[in-house]
mmCIF file of C-alpha atoms and ligand atoms in Angstrom:
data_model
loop_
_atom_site.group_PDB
_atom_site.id
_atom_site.type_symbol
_atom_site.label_atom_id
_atom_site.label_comp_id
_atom_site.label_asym_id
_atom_site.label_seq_id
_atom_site.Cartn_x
_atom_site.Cartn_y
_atom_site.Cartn_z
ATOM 1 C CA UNK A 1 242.854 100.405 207.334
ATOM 2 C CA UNK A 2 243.267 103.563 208.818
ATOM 3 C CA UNK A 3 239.919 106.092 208.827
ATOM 4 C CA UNK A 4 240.440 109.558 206.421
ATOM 5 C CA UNK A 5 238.020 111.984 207.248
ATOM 6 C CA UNK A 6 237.637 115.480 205.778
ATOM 7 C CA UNK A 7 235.127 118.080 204.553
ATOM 8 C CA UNK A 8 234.330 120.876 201.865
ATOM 9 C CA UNK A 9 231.439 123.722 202.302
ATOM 10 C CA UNK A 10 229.498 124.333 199.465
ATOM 11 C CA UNK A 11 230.362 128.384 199.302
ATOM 12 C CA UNK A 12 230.873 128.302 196.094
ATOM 13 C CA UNK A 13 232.992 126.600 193.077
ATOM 14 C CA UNK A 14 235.705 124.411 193.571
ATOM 15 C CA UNK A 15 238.897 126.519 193.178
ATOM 16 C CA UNK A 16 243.002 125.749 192.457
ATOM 17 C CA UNK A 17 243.360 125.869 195.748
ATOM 18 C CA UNK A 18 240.739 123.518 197.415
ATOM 19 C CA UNK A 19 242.338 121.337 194.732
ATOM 20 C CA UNK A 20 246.261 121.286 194.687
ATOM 21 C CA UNK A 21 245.863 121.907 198.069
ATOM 22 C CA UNK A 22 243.480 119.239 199.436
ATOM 23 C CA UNK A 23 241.406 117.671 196.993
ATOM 24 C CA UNK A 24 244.236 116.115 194.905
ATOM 25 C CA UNK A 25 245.485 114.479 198.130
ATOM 26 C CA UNK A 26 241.970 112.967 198.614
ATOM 27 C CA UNK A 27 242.122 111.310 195.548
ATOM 28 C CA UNK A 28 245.566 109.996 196.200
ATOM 29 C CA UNK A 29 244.608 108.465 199.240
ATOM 30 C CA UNK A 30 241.041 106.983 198.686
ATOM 31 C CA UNK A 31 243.123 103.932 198.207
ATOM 32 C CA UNK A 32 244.657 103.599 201.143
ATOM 33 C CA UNK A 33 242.020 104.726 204.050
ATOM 34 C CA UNK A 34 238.606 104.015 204.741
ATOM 35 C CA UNK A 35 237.995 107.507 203.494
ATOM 36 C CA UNK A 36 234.582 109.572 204.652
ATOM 37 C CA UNK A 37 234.087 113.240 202.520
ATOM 38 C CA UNK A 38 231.790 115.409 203.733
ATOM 39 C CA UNK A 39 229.516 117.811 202.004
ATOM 40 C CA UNK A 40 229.717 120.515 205.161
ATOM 41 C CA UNK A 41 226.440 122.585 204.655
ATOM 42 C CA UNK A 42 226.186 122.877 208.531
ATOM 43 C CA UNK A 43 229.779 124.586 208.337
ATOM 44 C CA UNK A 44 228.354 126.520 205.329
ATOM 45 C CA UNK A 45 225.663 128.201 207.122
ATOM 46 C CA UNK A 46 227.595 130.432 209.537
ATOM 47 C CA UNK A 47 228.375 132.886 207.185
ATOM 48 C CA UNK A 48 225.574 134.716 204.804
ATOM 49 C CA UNK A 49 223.829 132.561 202.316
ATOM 50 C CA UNK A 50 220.860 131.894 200.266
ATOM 51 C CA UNK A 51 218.348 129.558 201.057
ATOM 52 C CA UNK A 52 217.074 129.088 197.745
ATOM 53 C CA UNK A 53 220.555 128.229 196.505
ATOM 54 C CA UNK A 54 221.963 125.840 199.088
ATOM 55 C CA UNK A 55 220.257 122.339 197.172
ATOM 56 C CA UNK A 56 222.185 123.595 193.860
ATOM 57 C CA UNK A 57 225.570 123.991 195.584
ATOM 58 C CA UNK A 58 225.716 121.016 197.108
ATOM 59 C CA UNK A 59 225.171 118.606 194.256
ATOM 60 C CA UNK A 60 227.060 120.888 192.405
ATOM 61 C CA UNK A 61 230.011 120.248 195.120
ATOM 62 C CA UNK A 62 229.350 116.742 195.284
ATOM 63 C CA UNK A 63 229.638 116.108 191.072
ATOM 64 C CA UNK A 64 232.478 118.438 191.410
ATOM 65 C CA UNK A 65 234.606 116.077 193.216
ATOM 66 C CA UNK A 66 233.064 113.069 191.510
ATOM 67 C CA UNK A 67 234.705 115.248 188.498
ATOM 68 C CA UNK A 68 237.952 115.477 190.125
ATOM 69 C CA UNK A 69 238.308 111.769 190.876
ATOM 70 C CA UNK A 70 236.992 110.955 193.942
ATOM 71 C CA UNK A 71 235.602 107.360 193.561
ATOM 72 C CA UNK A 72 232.021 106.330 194.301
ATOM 73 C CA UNK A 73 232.903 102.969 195.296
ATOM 74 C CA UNK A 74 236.069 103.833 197.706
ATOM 75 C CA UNK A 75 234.986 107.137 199.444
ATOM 76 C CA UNK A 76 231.654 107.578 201.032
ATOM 77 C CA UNK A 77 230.505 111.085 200.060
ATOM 78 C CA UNK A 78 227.875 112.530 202.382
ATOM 79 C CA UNK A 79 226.263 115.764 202.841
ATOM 80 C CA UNK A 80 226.976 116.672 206.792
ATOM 81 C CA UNK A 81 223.323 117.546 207.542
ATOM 82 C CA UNK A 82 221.443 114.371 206.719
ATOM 83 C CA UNK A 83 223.695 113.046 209.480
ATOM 84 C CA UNK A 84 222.041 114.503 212.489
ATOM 85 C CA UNK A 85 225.036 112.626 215.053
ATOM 86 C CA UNK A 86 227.249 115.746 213.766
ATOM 87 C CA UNK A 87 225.239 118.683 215.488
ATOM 88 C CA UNK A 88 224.862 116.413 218.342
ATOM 89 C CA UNK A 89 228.142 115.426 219.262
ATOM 90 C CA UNK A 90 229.134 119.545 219.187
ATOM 91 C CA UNK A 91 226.857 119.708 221.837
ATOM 92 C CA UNK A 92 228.440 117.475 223.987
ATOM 93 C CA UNK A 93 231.933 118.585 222.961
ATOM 94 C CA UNK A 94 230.560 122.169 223.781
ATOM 95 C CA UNK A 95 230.338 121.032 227.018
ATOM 96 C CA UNK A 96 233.978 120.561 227.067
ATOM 97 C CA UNK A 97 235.269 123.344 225.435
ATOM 98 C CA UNK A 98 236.801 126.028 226.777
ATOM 99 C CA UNK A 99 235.837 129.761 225.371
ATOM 100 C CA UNK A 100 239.005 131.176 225.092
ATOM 101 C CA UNK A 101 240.083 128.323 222.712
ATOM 102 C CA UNK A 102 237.554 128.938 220.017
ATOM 103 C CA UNK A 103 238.043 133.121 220.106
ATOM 104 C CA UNK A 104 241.712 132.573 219.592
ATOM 105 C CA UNK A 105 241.033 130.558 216.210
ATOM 106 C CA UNK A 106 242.896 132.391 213.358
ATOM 107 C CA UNK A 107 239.986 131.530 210.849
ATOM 108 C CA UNK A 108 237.244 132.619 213.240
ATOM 109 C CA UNK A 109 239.046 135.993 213.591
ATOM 110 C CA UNK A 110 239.581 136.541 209.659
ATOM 111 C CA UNK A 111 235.892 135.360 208.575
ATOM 112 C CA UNK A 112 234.583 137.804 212.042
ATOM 113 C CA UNK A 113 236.369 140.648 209.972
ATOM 114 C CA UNK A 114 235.057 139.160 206.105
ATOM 115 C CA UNK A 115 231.651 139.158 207.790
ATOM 116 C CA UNK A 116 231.222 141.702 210.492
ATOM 117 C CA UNK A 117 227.666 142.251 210.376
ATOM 118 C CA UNK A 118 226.671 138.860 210.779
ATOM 119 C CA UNK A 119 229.041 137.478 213.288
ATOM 120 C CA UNK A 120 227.500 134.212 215.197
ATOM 121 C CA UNK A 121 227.622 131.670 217.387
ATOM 122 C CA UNK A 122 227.879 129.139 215.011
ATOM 123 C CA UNK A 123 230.921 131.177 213.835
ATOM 124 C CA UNK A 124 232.570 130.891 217.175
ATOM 125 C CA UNK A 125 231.443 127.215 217.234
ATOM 126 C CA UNK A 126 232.892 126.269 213.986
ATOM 127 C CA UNK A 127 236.050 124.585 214.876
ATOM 128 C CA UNK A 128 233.813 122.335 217.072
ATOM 129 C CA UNK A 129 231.594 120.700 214.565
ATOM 130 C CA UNK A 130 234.443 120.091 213.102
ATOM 131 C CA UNK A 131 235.761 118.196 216.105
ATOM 132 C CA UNK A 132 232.492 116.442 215.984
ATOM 133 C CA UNK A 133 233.068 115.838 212.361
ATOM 134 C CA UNK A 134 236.462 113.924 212.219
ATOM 135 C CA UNK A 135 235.516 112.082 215.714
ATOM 136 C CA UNK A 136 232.065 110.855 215.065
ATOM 137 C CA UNK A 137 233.713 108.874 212.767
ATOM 138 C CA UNK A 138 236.873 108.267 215.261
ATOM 139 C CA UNK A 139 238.905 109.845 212.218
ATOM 140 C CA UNK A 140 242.875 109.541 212.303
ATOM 141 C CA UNK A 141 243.734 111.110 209.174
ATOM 142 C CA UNK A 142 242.640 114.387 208.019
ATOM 143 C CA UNK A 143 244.200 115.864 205.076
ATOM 144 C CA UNK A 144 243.412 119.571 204.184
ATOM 145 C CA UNK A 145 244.991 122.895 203.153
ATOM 146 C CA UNK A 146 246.947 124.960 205.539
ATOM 147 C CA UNK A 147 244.557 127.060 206.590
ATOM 148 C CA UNK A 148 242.872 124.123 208.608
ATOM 149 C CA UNK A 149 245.627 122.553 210.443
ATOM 150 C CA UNK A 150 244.856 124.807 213.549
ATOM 151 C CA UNK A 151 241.728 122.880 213.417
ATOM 152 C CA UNK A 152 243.012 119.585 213.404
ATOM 153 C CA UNK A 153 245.111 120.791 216.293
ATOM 154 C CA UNK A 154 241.984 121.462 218.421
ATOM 155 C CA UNK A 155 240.221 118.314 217.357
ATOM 156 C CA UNK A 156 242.997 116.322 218.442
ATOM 157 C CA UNK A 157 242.366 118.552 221.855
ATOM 158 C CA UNK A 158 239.010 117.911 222.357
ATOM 159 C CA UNK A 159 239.789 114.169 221.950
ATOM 160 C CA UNK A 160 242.254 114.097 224.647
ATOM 161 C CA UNK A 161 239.801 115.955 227.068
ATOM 162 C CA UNK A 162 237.293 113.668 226.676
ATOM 163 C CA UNK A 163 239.498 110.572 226.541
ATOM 164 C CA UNK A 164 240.640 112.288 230.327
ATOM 165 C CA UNK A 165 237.411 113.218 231.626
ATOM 166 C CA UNK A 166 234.963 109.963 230.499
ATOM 167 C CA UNK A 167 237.593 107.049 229.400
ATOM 168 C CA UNK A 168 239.232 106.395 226.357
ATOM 169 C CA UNK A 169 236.993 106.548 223.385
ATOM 170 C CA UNK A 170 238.277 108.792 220.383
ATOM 171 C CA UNK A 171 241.807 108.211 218.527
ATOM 172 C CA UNK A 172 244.384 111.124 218.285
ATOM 173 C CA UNK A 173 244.166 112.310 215.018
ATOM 174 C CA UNK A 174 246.638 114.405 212.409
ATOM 175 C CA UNK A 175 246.426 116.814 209.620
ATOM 176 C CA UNK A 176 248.053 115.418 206.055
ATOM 177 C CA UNK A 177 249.175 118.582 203.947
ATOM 178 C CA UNK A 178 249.927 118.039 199.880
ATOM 179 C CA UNK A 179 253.233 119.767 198.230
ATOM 180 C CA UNK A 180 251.500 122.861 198.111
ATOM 181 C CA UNK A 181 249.539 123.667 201.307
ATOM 182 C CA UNK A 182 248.683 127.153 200.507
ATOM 183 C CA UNK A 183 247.723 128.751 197.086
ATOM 184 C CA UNK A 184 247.449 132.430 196.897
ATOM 185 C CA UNK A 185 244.386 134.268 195.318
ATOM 186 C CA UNK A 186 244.648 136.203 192.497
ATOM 187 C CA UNK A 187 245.217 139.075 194.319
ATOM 188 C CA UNK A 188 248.336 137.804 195.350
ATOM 189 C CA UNK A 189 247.767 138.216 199.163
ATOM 190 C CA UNK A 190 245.135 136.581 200.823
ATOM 191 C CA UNK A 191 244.888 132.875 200.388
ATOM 192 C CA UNK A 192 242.875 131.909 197.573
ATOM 193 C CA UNK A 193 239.366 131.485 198.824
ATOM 194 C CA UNK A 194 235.871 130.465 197.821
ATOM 195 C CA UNK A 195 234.384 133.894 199.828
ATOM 196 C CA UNK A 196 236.814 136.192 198.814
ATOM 197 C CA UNK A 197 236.526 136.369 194.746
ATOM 198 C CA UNK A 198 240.354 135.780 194.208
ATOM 199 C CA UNK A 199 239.853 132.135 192.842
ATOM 200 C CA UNK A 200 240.337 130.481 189.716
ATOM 201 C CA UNK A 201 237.388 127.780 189.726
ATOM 202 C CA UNK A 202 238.193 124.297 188.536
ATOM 203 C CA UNK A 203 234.949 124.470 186.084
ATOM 204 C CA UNK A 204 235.862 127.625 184.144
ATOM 205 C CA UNK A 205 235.892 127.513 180.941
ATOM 206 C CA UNK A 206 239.649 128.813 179.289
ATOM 207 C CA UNK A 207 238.158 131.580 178.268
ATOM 208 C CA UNK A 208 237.276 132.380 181.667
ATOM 209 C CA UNK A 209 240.311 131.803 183.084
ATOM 210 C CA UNK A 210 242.410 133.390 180.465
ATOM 211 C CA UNK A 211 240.291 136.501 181.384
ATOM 212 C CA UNK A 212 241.521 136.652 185.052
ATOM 213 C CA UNK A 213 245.058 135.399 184.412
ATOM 214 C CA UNK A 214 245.976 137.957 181.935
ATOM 215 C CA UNK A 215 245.317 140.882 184.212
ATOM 216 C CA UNK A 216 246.762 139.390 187.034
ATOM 217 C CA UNK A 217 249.599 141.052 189.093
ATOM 218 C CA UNK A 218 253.351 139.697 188.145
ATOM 219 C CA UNK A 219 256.381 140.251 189.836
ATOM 220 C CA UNK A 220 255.964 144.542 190.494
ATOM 221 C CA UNK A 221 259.458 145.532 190.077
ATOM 222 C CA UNK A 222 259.760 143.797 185.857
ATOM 223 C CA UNK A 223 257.603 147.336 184.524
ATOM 224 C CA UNK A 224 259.110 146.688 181.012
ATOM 225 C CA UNK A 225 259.568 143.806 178.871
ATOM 226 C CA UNK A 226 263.405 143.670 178.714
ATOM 227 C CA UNK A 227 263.494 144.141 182.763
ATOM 228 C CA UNK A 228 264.991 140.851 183.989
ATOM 229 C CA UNK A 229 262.386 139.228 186.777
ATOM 230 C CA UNK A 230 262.413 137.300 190.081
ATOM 231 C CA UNK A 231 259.888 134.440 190.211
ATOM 232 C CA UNK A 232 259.758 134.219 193.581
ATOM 233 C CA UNK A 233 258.146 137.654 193.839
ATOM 234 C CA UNK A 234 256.198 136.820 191.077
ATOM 235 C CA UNK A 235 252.256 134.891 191.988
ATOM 236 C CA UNK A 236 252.654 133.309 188.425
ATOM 237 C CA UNK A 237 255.313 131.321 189.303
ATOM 238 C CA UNK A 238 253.709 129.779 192.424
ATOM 239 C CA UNK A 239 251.029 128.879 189.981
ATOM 240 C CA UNK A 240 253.392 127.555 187.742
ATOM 241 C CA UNK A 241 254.599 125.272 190.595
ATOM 242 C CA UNK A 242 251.672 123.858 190.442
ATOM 243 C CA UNK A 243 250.754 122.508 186.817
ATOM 244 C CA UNK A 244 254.017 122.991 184.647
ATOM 245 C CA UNK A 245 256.124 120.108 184.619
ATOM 246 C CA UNK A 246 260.020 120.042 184.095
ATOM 247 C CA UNK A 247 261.786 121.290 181.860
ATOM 248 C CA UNK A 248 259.518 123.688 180.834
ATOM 249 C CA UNK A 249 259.398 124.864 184.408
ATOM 250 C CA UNK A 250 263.076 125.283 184.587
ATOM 251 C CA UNK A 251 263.271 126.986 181.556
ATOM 252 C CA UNK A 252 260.466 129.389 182.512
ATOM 253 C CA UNK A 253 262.493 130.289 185.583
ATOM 254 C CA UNK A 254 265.191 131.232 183.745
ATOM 255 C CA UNK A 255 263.282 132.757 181.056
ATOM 256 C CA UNK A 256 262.165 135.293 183.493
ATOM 257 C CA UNK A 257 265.729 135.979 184.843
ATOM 258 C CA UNK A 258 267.192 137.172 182.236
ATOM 259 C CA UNK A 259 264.180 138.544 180.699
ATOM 260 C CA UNK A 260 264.370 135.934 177.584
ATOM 261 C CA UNK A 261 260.672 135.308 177.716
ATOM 262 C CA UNK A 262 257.799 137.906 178.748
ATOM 263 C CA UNK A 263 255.457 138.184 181.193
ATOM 264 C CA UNK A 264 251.929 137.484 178.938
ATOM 265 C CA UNK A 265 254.039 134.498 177.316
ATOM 266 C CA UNK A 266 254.638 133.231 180.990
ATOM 267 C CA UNK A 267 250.995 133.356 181.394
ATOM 268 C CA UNK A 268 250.308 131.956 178.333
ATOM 269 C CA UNK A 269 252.384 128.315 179.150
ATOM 270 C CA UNK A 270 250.579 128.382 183.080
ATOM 271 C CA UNK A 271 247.186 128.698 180.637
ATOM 272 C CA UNK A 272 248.543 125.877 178.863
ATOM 273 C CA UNK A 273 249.770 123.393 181.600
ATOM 274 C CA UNK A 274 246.562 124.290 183.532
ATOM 275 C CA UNK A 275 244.279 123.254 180.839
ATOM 276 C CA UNK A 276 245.987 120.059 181.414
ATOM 277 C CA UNK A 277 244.488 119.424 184.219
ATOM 278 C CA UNK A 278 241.158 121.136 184.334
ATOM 279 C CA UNK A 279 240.008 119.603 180.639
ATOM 280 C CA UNK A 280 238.895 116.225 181.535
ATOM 281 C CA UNK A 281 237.316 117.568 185.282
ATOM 282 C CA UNK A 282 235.312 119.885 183.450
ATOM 283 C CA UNK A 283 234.255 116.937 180.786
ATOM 284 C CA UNK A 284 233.483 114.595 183.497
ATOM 285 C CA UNK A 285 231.743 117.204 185.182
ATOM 286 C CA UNK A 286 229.455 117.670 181.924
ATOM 287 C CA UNK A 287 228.946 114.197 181.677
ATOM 288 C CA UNK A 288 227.585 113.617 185.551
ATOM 289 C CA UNK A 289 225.482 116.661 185.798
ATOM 290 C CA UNK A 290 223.235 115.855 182.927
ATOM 291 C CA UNK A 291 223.222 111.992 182.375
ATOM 292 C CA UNK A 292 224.253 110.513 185.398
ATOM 293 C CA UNK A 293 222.179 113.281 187.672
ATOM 294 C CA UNK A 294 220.339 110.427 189.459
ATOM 295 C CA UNK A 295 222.835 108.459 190.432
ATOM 296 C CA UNK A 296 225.173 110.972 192.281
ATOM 297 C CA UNK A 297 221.900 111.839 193.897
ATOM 298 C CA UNK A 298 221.090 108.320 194.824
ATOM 299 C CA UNK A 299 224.702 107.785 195.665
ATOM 300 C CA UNK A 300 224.437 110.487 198.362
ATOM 301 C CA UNK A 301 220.967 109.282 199.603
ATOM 302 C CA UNK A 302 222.987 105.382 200.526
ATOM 303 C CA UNK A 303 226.093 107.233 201.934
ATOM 304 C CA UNK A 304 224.036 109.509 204.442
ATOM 305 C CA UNK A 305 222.631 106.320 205.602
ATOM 306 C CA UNK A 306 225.727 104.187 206.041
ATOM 307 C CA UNK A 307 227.001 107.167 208.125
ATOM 308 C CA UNK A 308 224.193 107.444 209.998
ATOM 309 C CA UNK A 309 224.930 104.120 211.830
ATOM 310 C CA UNK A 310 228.453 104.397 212.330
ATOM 311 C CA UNK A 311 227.318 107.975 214.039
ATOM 312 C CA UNK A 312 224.663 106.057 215.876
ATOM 313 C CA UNK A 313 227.345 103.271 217.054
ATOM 314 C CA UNK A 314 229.681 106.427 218.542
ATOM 315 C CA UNK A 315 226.960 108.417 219.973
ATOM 316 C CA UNK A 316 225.644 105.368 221.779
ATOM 317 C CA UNK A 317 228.951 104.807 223.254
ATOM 318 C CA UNK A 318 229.431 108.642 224.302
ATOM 319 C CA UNK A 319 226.078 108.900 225.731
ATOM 320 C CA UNK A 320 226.929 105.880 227.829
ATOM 321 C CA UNK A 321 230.271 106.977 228.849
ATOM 322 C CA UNK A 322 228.744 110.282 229.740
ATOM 323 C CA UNK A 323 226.230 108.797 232.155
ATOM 324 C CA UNK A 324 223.528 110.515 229.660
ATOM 325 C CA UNK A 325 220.466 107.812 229.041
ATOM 326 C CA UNK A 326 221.898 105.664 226.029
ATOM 327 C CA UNK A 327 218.525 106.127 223.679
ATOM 328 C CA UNK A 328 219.420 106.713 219.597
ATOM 329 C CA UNK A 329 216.570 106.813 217.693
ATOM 330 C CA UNK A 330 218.124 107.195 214.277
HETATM 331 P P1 LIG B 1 235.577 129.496 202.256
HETATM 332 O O1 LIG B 1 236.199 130.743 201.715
HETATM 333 O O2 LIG B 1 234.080 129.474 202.131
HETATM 334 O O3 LIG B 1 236.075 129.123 203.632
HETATM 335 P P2 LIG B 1 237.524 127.766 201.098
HETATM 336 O O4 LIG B 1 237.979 128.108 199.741
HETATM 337 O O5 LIG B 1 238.420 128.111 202.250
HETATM 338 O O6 LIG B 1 236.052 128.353 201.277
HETATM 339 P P3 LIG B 1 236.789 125.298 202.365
HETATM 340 O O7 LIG B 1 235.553 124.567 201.955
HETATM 341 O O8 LIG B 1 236.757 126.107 203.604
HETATM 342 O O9 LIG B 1 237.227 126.197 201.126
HETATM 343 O O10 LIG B 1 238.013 124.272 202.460
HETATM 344 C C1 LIG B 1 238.060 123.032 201.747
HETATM 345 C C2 LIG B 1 239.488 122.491 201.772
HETATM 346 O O11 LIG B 1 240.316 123.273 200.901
HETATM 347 C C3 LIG B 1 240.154 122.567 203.155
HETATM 348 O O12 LIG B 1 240.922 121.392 203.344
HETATM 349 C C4 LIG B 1 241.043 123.782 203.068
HETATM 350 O O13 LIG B 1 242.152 123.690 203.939
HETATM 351 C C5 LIG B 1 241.479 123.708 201.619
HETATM 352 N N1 LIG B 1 241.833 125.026 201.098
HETATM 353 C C6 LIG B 1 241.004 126.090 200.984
HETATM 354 N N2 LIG B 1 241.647 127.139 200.433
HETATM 355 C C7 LIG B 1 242.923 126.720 200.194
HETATM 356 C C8 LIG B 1 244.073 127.348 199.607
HETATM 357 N N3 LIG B 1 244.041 128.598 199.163
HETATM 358 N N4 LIG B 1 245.217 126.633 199.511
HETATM 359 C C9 LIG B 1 245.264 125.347 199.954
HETATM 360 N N5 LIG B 1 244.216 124.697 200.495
HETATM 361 C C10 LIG B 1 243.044 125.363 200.612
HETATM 362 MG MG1 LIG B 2 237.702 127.882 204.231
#
């Protein structure tokens, strides 16, 4: 079986897109791969956070996708930093790396304008811990959103440099997008995004979500009721993509057309088809964060180590094909 690799920061809650467009596929395919999830607090770090909070988020993160259906007996959940072969292997692949690569990286540009008074290295060196990530662990399959496919791109760059320079060691590896890629915040523009306050979180209760959908921008040019719509223009109707099934879809669609049905009834049947989904990952949720606490923390504690040998295994073989002294102590 082919090895799935892929990774989630703990910025915050798990949100519609994180889900339709990546976690949903890792649950899909959990069956299929030897399939590694990481927990990527290192990634986490290069933007503003709070030390206090990071231990929270990240077993929050980790029952999160327990919630959604990740599996703890087919997918070895880690958190990235009790894997210390990660950091190291960025070093190396640092060393390979040209500059102008990583300032040309469309994410490292949008979060150096999100954050601008705390831009760092580790910003800049981002996209290469993620190299690290997926190779340590000679990943060939990497499914994400959108947004990271650049990424992937570079990974599979860094790979073939070092493959050139020192021998063949790392696989080529490719990104694996879901039906829907990219889900649009709430504000309708920017993608929807842990940082950016435009999400709908997985764990919110209706009420919650009711609260942010019913406000939420439609298509601009339907001002009154009987004004017939255009879905397409309309963020709703993305949404709707997501969670309604056919016929209701269809008849939405046309609903909006010829302005049979309005636009807080619209709402109303995403509400509806939404709940759908999010009911039983927000009842699992409640069941593993109080009961089963200890054994999504032991859980983690087994996986770290397991990974720590296979990163052992490639450093030991990079090291060596590197000419660099082929010690390991972990
Ligand atoms: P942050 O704003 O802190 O970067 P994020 O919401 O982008 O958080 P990440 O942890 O960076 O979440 O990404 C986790 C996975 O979710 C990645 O595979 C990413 O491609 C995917 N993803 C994130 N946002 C979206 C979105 N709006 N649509 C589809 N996929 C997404
Ligand atoms: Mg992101």
């Amino acid at each position: 079986m082919k090895v799935l690799f892929t990774g989630i920061q703990p910025t915050g809650e798990i949100h519609l897109g994180n889900y339709f467009g990546a976690i949903a596929n890792w649950v899909r395919l959990q069956h299929d791969y030897v399939s590694y999830i990481s927990v990527v607090d290192l990634h986490a770090v290069t933007i503003p956070f709070e030390p206090g909070e990071m231990p929270r988020r990240v077993l929050d993160l980790a029952t999160t996708l327990y919630a959604c259906g990740i599996d703890m007996e087919k997918t070895t959940l880690f958190v990235q930093s009790e894997v210390p072969g990660h950091a190291d292997l960025t070093w190396l692949f640092n060393t390979i790396t040209p500059l102008g690569e990583l300032e040309r990286m469309t994410q490292f540009k949008d979060k150096r304008d999100q954050f601008r008074a705390s831009v760092n290295v580790g910003l800049l060196d981002y996209p290469v811990l993620q190299a690290a990530d997926i190779l340590i662990y000679k990943g060939e399959v990497v499914p994400v959103g959108e947004d990271q496919v650049q990424h992937v791109e570079f990974t599979r760059e860094v790979a073939r440099h070092f493959n050139a320079r020192f021998g063949d060691t790392f696989p080529e590896c490719a990104a694996l997008l879901t039906a829907t890629p990219r889900v649009a915040g709430l504000d309708g523009e920017s993608k929807m995004s842990k940082s950016k306050g435009n999400s709908i979180g997985v764990l919110e209760t209706p009420e919650q979500i009711w609260a942010k959908v019913a406000p939420a921008k439609t298509d601009p040019a339907r001002v009154r009721r009987a004004d017939p719509g255009t879905p397409e223009k309309c963020n709703i109707w993305y949404y709707h993509l997501l969670v309604t099934p056919e016929p209701e879809r269809r008849d939405i669609h046309s609903g909006c057309t010829t302005a049979g049905i309005g636009c807080i009834d619209c709402k109303k049947v995403f509400h509806r088809s939404l709940m759908k989904v999010l009911d039983p990952i927000r009842e699992r949720y409640a069941e593993l964060s109080t009961g089963r606490k200890k054994e999504v923390e032991d859980r983690l504690e087994a996986n770290a180590g397991k990974c720590r040998a296979v990163a052992r295994d490639t450093m030991l073989e990079v090291k060596g094909k590197m000419g660099l002294k082929k010690v390991w102590r972990i």
